Amino acid sequence: MPLPHRTRAAAMTALLVAGCLAASLPAGAEPDPAPAAPSCIQPGPLLRYLVVFPQATPAESANSEITGACGLTTVYYPQISVAVATSPDPRFLDRIGPQRAYSAQAEGIAKRSVKRKKDDTELFRPSGVRSAEQWDMNLINAPAAHEITTGSKSVVVGVLDSGVDARHPDLVAALAPELSAGCLTGKPDTSPSAWTPTTSPHGTHVAGTIAAADDGRGTTGVAPGVRIASVKVVDDEGFIYPEYAVCGFMWAAAQQMTITNNSYFIDPYLFTCQDEPGQRVVYEAVRRAVDYATSRNVLTVAAAGNAAADLSRPGRDSMSPTNGDAQTRPVDSTCVVLPAQLKNVVGVSAVDSTKTKAGYSSYGLGAIDVTAPGGDSRTPNGCVLSTVPSGYDYSCGTSMATPHAAGVAALIASVHPETDAVSLGRKLNAQAQTLACPADYDLNGTGVQDAFCTGYSEYNSFYGHGLVDARAAVTK
């Protein structure tokens, strides 16, 4: 399946807030006559903001600044000095400063909106054993790995996605409800309704590739013996806004998960540019969250994307903003796909059943660490079969490649429990099957190369260190 479908945001209903949200004075303190407190107005709509503070800012100071700017703190993450706040006052951004705050919702409202497209995916009811259709598992030697180990229950993979179906028979044994949460306000919500799927089968498909049970029924995951947690970061319109992702990384760190699977890029920009004010806020907040998760020994595995772009030399972005009318814009090396291109994140490209880079898969020297099966819809059953609510389905994309890599990392963590996150990423790279650049990459037979692979056999822009190998992961 491709990355979660992006649609333009529907116009929000105005939500008015009574009273001013300015900070209150401590008991017994005299008011300072100058400057006067801001006059808060509530014309709506109530918007959500990501706010970045200087590192080590105390919670009291952050909250005071937010309320003083006519906002209300939803959550503050003191470990990274990042807050999620709401305000109905359109001057909130100016008061905090556009270099320090950003609202993806506001950007969406400013754009022309359309209705969300109907999901026409056909779902397949369980029909006996489906493992024979899983060419992808054979490609990475998963069955051979399972003869040695299926993974350890002490290893937890956080599926940061659209939610995981807790009732699916292939996933019941693996899913850890007590470690699951929804992040659609920017603050973790542990109620089951917050982390179960509503409009998208994407997260359930990803979860099945990682850990579907090896029980002789349905499909089997790469690491069926490990546990998974559902961390919902995709809203009902298919967006992954930055505050959702920050919440997901911080929740995974707090729960001491081993790995997170991130089959998405962060909206509303395919390439987040560090020299643009709002996008700089997004980059900094997400970078801090990922770095913190890494420091807590959580390995981040992320999809390179389905734009067929050279991430090392992107040139232009014609898909952003994803929540409005996309405009073609030049992008340079300061513009990156989040979270895949951050330091200590394992970036994953996709190959088809012939171990050739899928045409849709983005690539780039230094951006891709490993590759994995994502499939190709041009051949019968060429996509990846996995679980979806109510059954099974085939999907293609780097979204499908990423959980193969996360599953192999989970197997490595199972046999090397002492390994920290950085070392786990290095071990994942080391076990990969070397794939050299193809001599001819003319996929449609037009006589023109569809992309150019750079680098050398052991490390190149299409495949990074190579194809993940489950058997090598548990034997080397």
Coordinates of C-alpha atoms in Angstrom, one line a residue:
M1 CA 0.0 0.0 0.0
P2 CA 1.3 3.5 -0.7
L3 CA 2.0 5.9 2.1
P4 CA -1.3 7.0 3.8
H5 CA -3.5 8.8 1.3
R6 CA -3.1 12.6 1.6
T7 CA -6.3 14.7 1.1
R8 CA -6.8 18.4 1.6
A9 CA -8.1 19.3 5.0
A10 CA -11.8 19.9 5.4
A11 CA -12.6 23.4 6.7
M12 CA -12.9 23.3 10.5
T13 CA -15.9 24.2 12.5
A14 CA -15.3 27.3 14.5
L15 CA -14.9 26.5 18.2
L16 CA -15.2 29.5 20.4
V17 CA -13.6 29.8 23.8
A18 CA -15.2 32.0 26.5
G19 CA -12.9 34.2 28.4
C20 CA -9.3 35.3 28.0
L21 CA -6.5 32.7 28.2
A22 CA -3.9 35.1 29.7
A23 CA -1.7 33.8 32.6
S24 CA -3.0 34.5 36.1
L25 CA -0.8 36.1 38.7
P26 CA 0.6 34.3 41.8
A27 CA -1.3 34.8 45.0
G28 CA -0.4 38.1 46.7
A29 CA 1.5 39.5 43.7
E30 CA 0.8 43.0 42.5
P31 CA 0.0 43.4 38.8
D32 CA 2.7 45.1 36.7
P33 CA 1.0 48.1 35.1
A34 CA 3.1 48.0 32.0
P35 CA 3.0 46.4 29.6
A36 CA -0.7 45.6 29.6
A37 CA -1.8 42.0 29.2
P38 CA -2.8 41.1 25.7
S39 CA -6.5 41.4 24.8
C40 CA -7.5 37.9 23.8
I41 CA -10.1 37.4 21.2
Q42 CA -12.0 34.3 20.2
P43 CA -13.1 34.5 16.6
G44 CA -12.2 30.8 16.0
P45 CA -11.5 28.3 14.8
L46 CA -9.6 26.7 17.7
L47 CA -6.2 25.8 16.2
R48 CA -3.5 23.4 17.4
Y49 CA 0.1 24.7 17.4
L50 CA 3.5 23.0 17.8
V51 CA 5.7 25.3 19.9
V52 CA 9.5 24.9 20.3
F53 CA 11.2 26.4 23.4
P54 CA 14.9 26.8 24.2
Q55 CA 16.3 23.5 25.6
A56 CA 15.7 22.9 29.3
T57 CA 12.8 25.5 29.5
P58 CA 10.9 24.6 32.7
A59 CA 7.3 23.6 32.3
E60 CA 6.0 26.5 34.3
S61 CA 7.8 29.0 32.0
A62 CA 6.5 27.3 28.8
N63 CA 3.0 27.3 30.1
S64 CA 3.2 30.9 31.2
E65 CA 4.4 32.0 27.8
I66 CA 1.6 30.0 26.0
T67 CA -1.2 31.4 28.2
G68 CA 0.3 34.9 28.0
A69 CA -0.1 34.6 24.2
C70 CA -3.8 33.7 24.5
G71 CA -3.2 29.9 24.2
L72 CA -3.8 26.8 26.3
T73 CA -1.2 24.1 26.7
T74 CA -2.3 20.6 25.7
V75 CA 0.9 18.9 26.6
Y76 CA 4.5 19.9 27.3
Y77 CA 7.4 17.5 26.8
P78 CA 10.1 18.9 29.1
Q79 CA 12.6 16.3 27.9
I80 CA 12.8 18.1 24.5
S81 CA 11.2 21.5 25.4
V82 CA 8.4 21.1 22.9
A83 CA 4.7 21.9 23.6
V84 CA 1.4 21.3 21.8
A85 CA -1.0 24.2 22.4
T86 CA -4.4 25.4 21.2
S87 CA -5.7 28.9 20.7
P88 CA -8.7 30.6 19.0
D89 CA -6.8 33.9 18.8
P90 CA -5.3 34.5 15.3
R91 CA -2.5 36.5 16.9
F92 CA -1.2 33.6 18.9
L93 CA 1.4 32.8 16.2
D94 CA 2.7 36.3 16.1
R95 CA 2.9 36.5 19.9
I96 CA 4.9 33.3 20.2
G97 CA 6.9 34.0 17.0
P98 CA 6.7 32.3 13.6
Q99 CA 10.3 31.0 14.2
R100 CA 9.1 29.1 17.3
A101 CA 5.5 28.0 16.5
Y102 CA 3.6 26.3 13.6
S103 CA 0.1 25.1 12.9
A104 CA -0.5 22.6 10.2
Q105 CA -4.2 23.1 10.8
A106 CA -4.0 26.8 10.0
E107 CA -2.1 26.1 6.8
G108 CA -4.9 23.6 5.8
I109 CA -7.7 26.1 6.5
A110 CA -6.0 28.7 4.3
K111 CA -6.1 26.3 1.3
R112 CA -9.0 25.2 -0.9
S113 CA -10.5 22.1 0.6
V114 CA -12.2 19.0 -0.9
K115 CA -14.0 16.0 0.5
R116 CA -12.0 13.0 1.5
K117 CA -11.9 10.4 -1.2
K118 CA -13.7 7.1 -0.6
D119 CA -11.5 4.2 0.2
D120 CA -12.3 1.6 -2.4
T121 CA -9.8 -1.0 -1.1
E122 CA -11.3 -4.5 -1.4
L123 CA -10.9 -6.4 1.8
F124 CA -10.4 -10.2 1.8
R125 CA -12.0 -12.4 4.4
P126 CA -9.7 -15.0 6.0
S127 CA -9.5 -18.1 3.8
G128 CA -7.1 -20.5 5.3
V129 CA -3.3 -20.4 5.0
R130 CA -2.0 -17.5 2.9
S131 CA 1.7 -17.8 3.6
A132 CA 2.3 -19.4 0.1
E133 CA 1.4 -16.0 -1.4
Q134 CA 4.0 -14.2 0.7
W135 CA 6.9 -14.0 -1.8
D136 CA 8.2 -11.1 0.2
M137 CA 9.0 -13.4 3.2
N138 CA 10.9 -15.8 1.1
L139 CA 12.9 -12.9 -0.5
I140 CA 14.3 -11.9 2.9
N141 CA 14.7 -15.6 4.2
A142 CA 12.1 -15.2 6.9
P143 CA 11.0 -18.8 7.0
A144 CA 14.6 -19.9 7.5
A145 CA 15.0 -17.4 10.3
H146 CA 11.8 -18.8 12.0
E147 CA 13.5 -22.2 12.3
I148 CA 16.0 -20.5 14.7
T149 CA 13.7 -18.0 16.4
T150 CA 10.5 -16.1 15.8
G151 CA 11.6 -13.3 18.1
S152 CA 11.3 -12.4 21.8
K153 CA 8.3 -11.1 23.7
S154 CA 10.6 -8.7 25.4
V155 CA 11.0 -6.8 22.1
V156 CA 8.3 -4.3 21.3
V157 CA 7.8 -2.6 18.0
G158 CA 5.7 0.5 18.0
V159 CA 3.5 0.8 14.9
L160 CA 3.2 4.6 14.4
D161 CA 0.4 4.5 11.9
S162 CA -3.4 4.6 11.5
G163 CA -4.2 2.1 14.3
V164 CA -4.0 -1.7 14.6
D165 CA -7.1 -4.0 14.6
A166 CA -6.9 -5.6 18.0
R167 CA -9.4 -8.3 17.0
H168 CA -7.6 -9.7 14.0
P169 CA -6.8 -13.3 14.8
D170 CA -3.3 -13.0 13.3
L171 CA -2.5 -10.0 15.7
V172 CA -4.3 -10.8 18.9
A173 CA -1.3 -12.5 20.5
A174 CA 1.2 -9.9 19.5
L175 CA -0.7 -6.7 20.3
A176 CA 0.1 -5.0 23.6
P177 CA -3.0 -2.8 24.5
E178 CA -1.3 -1.5 27.6
L179 CA 1.5 0.0 25.5
S180 CA -0.8 1.5 22.8
A181 CA -2.0 5.1 22.5
G182 CA -3.6 7.6 20.2
C183 CA -1.7 10.8 19.4
L184 CA -4.2 12.9 17.4
T185 CA -4.3 15.8 19.9
G186 CA -0.5 15.7 20.3
K187 CA -1.0 14.2 23.8
P188 CA -1.1 10.4 24.4
D189 CA -4.6 8.9 24.9
T190 CA -4.6 5.3 26.1
S191 CA -8.3 4.6 25.6
P192 CA -8.8 1.8 23.0
S193 CA -10.9 4.1 20.8
A194 CA -8.0 6.4 20.4
W195 CA -5.6 3.8 19.0
T196 CA -7.8 1.5 17.0
P197 CA -8.3 2.0 13.2
T198 CA -11.3 4.1 12.0
T199 CA -10.9 4.9 8.3
S200 CA -7.7 3.2 7.2
P201 CA -6.4 -0.4 7.0
H202 CA -2.8 0.9 6.6
G203 CA -1.6 0.3 10.2
T204 CA -3.1 -3.1 10.4
H205 CA -1.3 -4.1 7.2
V206 CA 2.0 -2.8 8.5
A207 CA 1.5 -4.6 11.8
G208 CA 0.8 -7.9 10.1
T209 CA 4.1 -7.7 8.1
I210 CA 6.0 -7.3 11.4
A211 CA 4.3 -9.8 13.7
A212 CA 1.4 -11.8 12.2
A213 CA 1.2 -15.1 14.1
D214 CA 3.0 -18.2 12.8
D215 CA 0.1 -20.4 13.5
G216 CA -0.6 -22.2 10.2
R217 CA -3.4 -19.8 9.3
G218 CA -3.6 -16.6 7.4
T219 CA -0.2 -14.8 7.0
T220 CA 3.0 -14.8 9.0
G221 CA 5.1 -11.8 9.9
V222 CA 8.8 -11.3 9.9
A223 CA 9.0 -11.6 13.7
P224 CA 5.9 -13.3 14.9
G225 CA 7.3 -13.8 18.4
V226 CA 7.7 -10.2 19.2
R227 CA 5.0 -7.7 20.5
I228 CA 3.6 -4.7 18.8
A229 CA 2.0 -1.5 20.1
S230 CA -0.5 0.5 18.2
V231 CA 0.4 4.2 18.3
K232 CA -2.1 6.1 16.2
V233 CA -0.5 9.1 14.4
V234 CA -2.7 9.2 11.2
D235 CA -6.0 11.1 11.4
D236 CA -9.2 10.3 9.6
E237 CA -8.3 12.4 6.7
G238 CA -5.0 10.6 6.2
F239 CA -2.7 13.3 7.6
I240 CA 0.3 12.8 9.8
Y241 CA 0.8 16.2 11.3
P242 CA 4.0 16.9 13.2
E243 CA 2.5 17.1 16.6
Y244 CA 1.1 13.6 16.1
A245 CA 4.5 12.2 15.2
V246 CA 6.2 14.0 18.1
C247 CA 3.7 12.5 20.5
G248 CA 4.3 9.1 19.0
F249 CA 8.1 9.2 19.4
M250 CA 7.8 10.5 23.0
W251 CA 5.2 7.8 23.9
A252 CA 7.5 5.1 22.4
A253 CA 10.4 6.4 24.5
A254 CA 8.3 6.6 27.7
Q255 CA 7.2 3.0 27.2
Q256 CA 10.7 1.8 26.4
M257 CA 9.8 0.3 23.1
T258 CA 12.6 -1.3 21.1
I259 CA 11.8 -0.1 17.6
T260 CA 9.2 2.2 15.9
N261 CA 8.0 1.6 12.4
N262 CA 7.2 4.8 10.5
S263 CA 5.6 4.2 7.2
Y264 CA 4.8 7.8 6.4
F265 CA 6.3 11.2 5.8
I266 CA 5.2 14.1 8.0
D267 CA 2.5 16.4 6.5
P268 CA 2.0 18.9 5.1
Y269 CA 5.3 19.0 3.3
L270 CA 6.9 16.1 1.4
F271 CA 10.2 17.9 1.9
T272 CA 10.5 19.9 5.1
C273 CA 12.8 22.8 4.6
Q274 CA 14.9 24.0 7.5
D275 CA 15.3 27.6 6.1
E276 CA 11.5 28.2 6.1
P277 CA 10.1 29.6 9.4
G278 CA 7.2 27.2 10.0
Q279 CA 9.0 24.2 8.5
R280 CA 12.0 25.0 10.7
V281 CA 9.8 24.5 13.7
V282 CA 8.6 21.2 12.4
Y283 CA 12.1 20.0 11.7
E284 CA 13.4 21.0 15.1
A285 CA 10.6 19.5 17.0
V286 CA 10.7 16.2 15.2
R287 CA 14.5 16.0 15.3
R288 CA 14.4 16.5 19.1
A289 CA 11.8 13.8 19.5
V290 CA 13.6 11.3 17.4
D291 CA 16.9 12.1 19.2
Y292 CA 15.3 11.7 22.5
A293 CA 13.8 8.3 21.5
T294 CA 17.2 7.2 20.3
S295 CA 18.7 8.2 23.6
R296 CA 16.1 6.0 25.3
N297 CA 17.2 3.1 23.0
V298 CA 14.3 3.2 20.6
L299 CA 15.4 2.6 17.0
T300 CA 13.4 4.6 14.4
V301 CA 12.8 2.8 11.1
A302 CA 11.2 5.0 8.4
A303 CA 9.9 4.8 4.8
A304 CA 11.8 6.8 2.1
G305 CA 8.6 7.6 0.3
N306 CA 6.8 6.8 -2.9
A307 CA 7.7 10.0 -4.9
A308 CA 10.5 8.3 -7.0
A309 CA 12.7 11.2 -5.9
D310 CA 16.4 11.4 -5.4
L311 CA 16.4 12.5 -1.8
S312 CA 20.1 13.5 -1.9
R313 CA 19.3 15.9 -4.8
P314 CA 15.5 16.6 -4.7
G315 CA 15.5 19.6 -7.0
R316 CA 11.8 20.3 -6.7
D317 CA 8.7 19.4 -4.7
S318 CA 5.4 19.4 -6.5
M319 CA 3.3 17.6 -3.9
S320 CA 3.3 20.2 -1.1
P321 CA 1.4 21.3 0.8
T322 CA -0.5 18.1 1.1
N323 CA -3.4 19.7 2.9
G324 CA -4.1 22.3 0.2
D325 CA -3.4 23.1 -3.4
A326 CA 0.1 21.8 -4.1
Q327 CA 2.6 24.2 -5.6
T328 CA 5.8 23.3 -7.4
R329 CA 8.7 24.8 -5.5
P330 CA 12.5 24.4 -5.6
V331 CA 14.0 22.4 -2.8
D332 CA 17.7 21.9 -1.9
S333 CA 19.8 19.8 0.5
T334 CA 18.3 21.7 3.5
C335 CA 14.9 20.2 2.7
V336 CA 14.4 16.6 3.9
V337 CA 11.8 13.9 4.2
L338 CA 10.8 13.5 7.8
P339 CA 11.5 11.3 9.7
A340 CA 13.4 9.2 7.2
Q341 CA 16.4 11.5 6.6
L342 CA 17.1 12.4 10.2
K343 CA 20.3 11.2 11.9
N344 CA 20.1 7.7 13.5
V345 CA 16.9 6.9 11.5
V346 CA 17.0 3.8 9.3
G347 CA 15.7 5.0 5.9
V348 CA 14.1 2.2 3.8
S349 CA 13.6 2.0 0.0
A350 CA 11.5 -0.7 -1.7
V351 CA 12.2 -3.5 -4.2
D352 CA 10.0 -5.8 -6.2
S353 CA 10.1 -9.6 -6.3
T354 CA 13.2 -9.5 -8.6
K355 CA 15.2 -7.4 -6.0
T356 CA 15.1 -4.4 -8.3
K357 CA 14.2 -0.9 -6.9
A358 CA 10.5 -0.4 -7.3
G359 CA 9.8 2.5 -9.7
Y360 CA 7.8 4.5 -7.2
S361 CA 10.5 4.2 -4.4
S362 CA 12.5 7.3 -3.5
Y363 CA 16.2 6.8 -3.2
G364 CA 19.4 8.7 -2.6
L365 CA 23.0 8.2 -1.5
G366 CA 23.2 8.8 2.2
A367 CA 19.4 8.7 2.6
I368 CA 18.8 5.0 2.2
D369 CA 20.2 2.6 4.7
V370 CA 18.6 -0.7 3.6
T371 CA 16.0 -1.9 1.2
A372 CA 13.1 -4.4 1.6
P373 CA 10.2 -5.8 -0.3
G374 CA 7.5 -3.2 -1.2
G375 CA 6.2 -4.9 -4.3
D376 CA 5.1 -3.8 -7.8
S377 CA 1.5 -3.6 -8.9
R378 CA 2.4 -4.2 -12.5
T379 CA 2.6 -7.9 -12.0
P380 CA -0.1 -10.3 -10.7
N381 CA 0.0 -10.6 -6.9
G382 CA 3.1 -8.4 -7.1
C383 CA 2.3 -6.4 -4.0
V384 CA 2.7 -7.5 -0.4
L385 CA 0.0 -9.6 1.3
S386 CA -0.8 -8.8 4.9
T387 CA -3.5 -8.3 7.4
V388 CA -6.2 -5.7 7.2
P389 CA -9.3 -5.3 9.4
S390 CA -11.7 -8.1 8.5
G391 CA -9.1 -10.1 6.5
Y392 CA -6.2 -9.7 4.2
D393 CA -5.1 -7.5 1.3
Y394 CA -2.3 -6.8 -1.1
S395 CA -0.6 -3.4 -1.0
C396 CA 2.5 -1.9 -2.5
G397 CA 4.8 0.9 -1.3
T398 CA 7.8 1.8 0.8
S399 CA 5.1 1.6 3.6
M400 CA 5.3 -2.1 3.0
A401 CA 9.0 -2.3 2.8
T402 CA 9.6 -0.5 6.1
P403 CA 7.9 -3.1 8.4
H404 CA 10.1 -5.8 6.8
A405 CA 13.1 -3.9 7.9
A406 CA 11.6 -3.2 11.3
G407 CA 10.8 -6.9 11.7
V408 CA 14.3 -7.9 10.9
A409 CA 15.6 -5.4 13.4
A410 CA 13.2 -6.9 16.0
L411 CA 14.8 -10.3 15.3
I412 CA 18.3 -8.9 15.8
A413 CA 17.2 -7.3 19.1
S414 CA 15.7 -10.6 20.1
V415 CA 19.1 -12.5 19.8
H416 CA 21.1 -9.5 21.0
P417 CA 19.1 -8.1 23.8
E418 CA 22.0 -6.0 25.1
T419 CA 22.2 -3.9 21.9
D420 CA 21.4 -0.2 22.1
A421 CA 19.5 1.7 19.4
V422 CA 22.4 3.0 17.5
S423 CA 24.2 -0.4 17.5
L424 CA 20.9 -2.1 16.5
G425 CA 20.7 0.1 13.4
R426 CA 24.3 -0.7 12.5
K427 CA 23.7 -4.4 12.9
L428 CA 20.6 -4.1 10.6
N429 CA 22.9 -2.5 8.0
A430 CA 25.6 -5.1 8.5
Q431 CA 23.4 -8.2 7.9
A432 CA 21.9 -6.9 4.6
Q433 CA 22.4 -8.8 1.4
T434 CA 24.6 -6.6 -0.9
L435 CA 22.7 -5.4 -4.0
A436 CA 24.7 -3.7 -6.7
C437 CA 23.4 -0.9 -8.8
P438 CA 21.4 -2.3 -11.8
A439 CA 23.3 -2.1 -15.1
D440 CA 20.1 -1.0 -16.8
Y441 CA 17.2 0.7 -15.0
D442 CA 14.7 1.2 -17.9
L443 CA 11.6 -0.2 -16.3
N444 CA 9.1 0.6 -19.1
G445 CA 11.3 -0.2 -22.0
T446 CA 11.4 3.3 -23.5
G447 CA 15.2 3.3 -23.9
V448 CA 15.5 6.0 -21.2
Q449 CA 16.8 5.3 -17.7
D450 CA 14.1 5.9 -15.1
A451 CA 16.6 6.8 -12.4
F452 CA 20.3 6.8 -11.9
C453 CA 22.0 4.7 -9.2
T454 CA 25.1 6.0 -7.6
G455 CA 27.6 4.6 -5.2
Y456 CA 29.2 1.1 -5.2
S457 CA 28.0 -2.5 -4.6
E458 CA 28.2 -2.4 -0.8
Y459 CA 26.5 0.9 -0.4
N460 CA 24.5 2.8 -3.1
S461 CA 21.6 5.2 -3.6
F462 CA 19.1 2.6 -4.5
Y463 CA 19.6 -0.1 -1.8
G464 CA 21.9 1.5 0.8
H465 CA 23.7 -1.4 2.5
G466 CA 21.4 -3.9 0.8
L467 CA 18.3 -6.1 1.2
V468 CA 17.4 -7.0 4.8
D469 CA 18.0 -10.7 5.5
A470 CA 16.1 -12.3 8.4
R471 CA 18.2 -15.5 8.5
A472 CA 21.4 -13.5 8.6
A473 CA 20.0 -11.4 11.3
V474 CA 19.6 -14.3 13.7
T475 CA 22.8 -16.2 12.7
K476 CA 25.5 -13.6 12.2

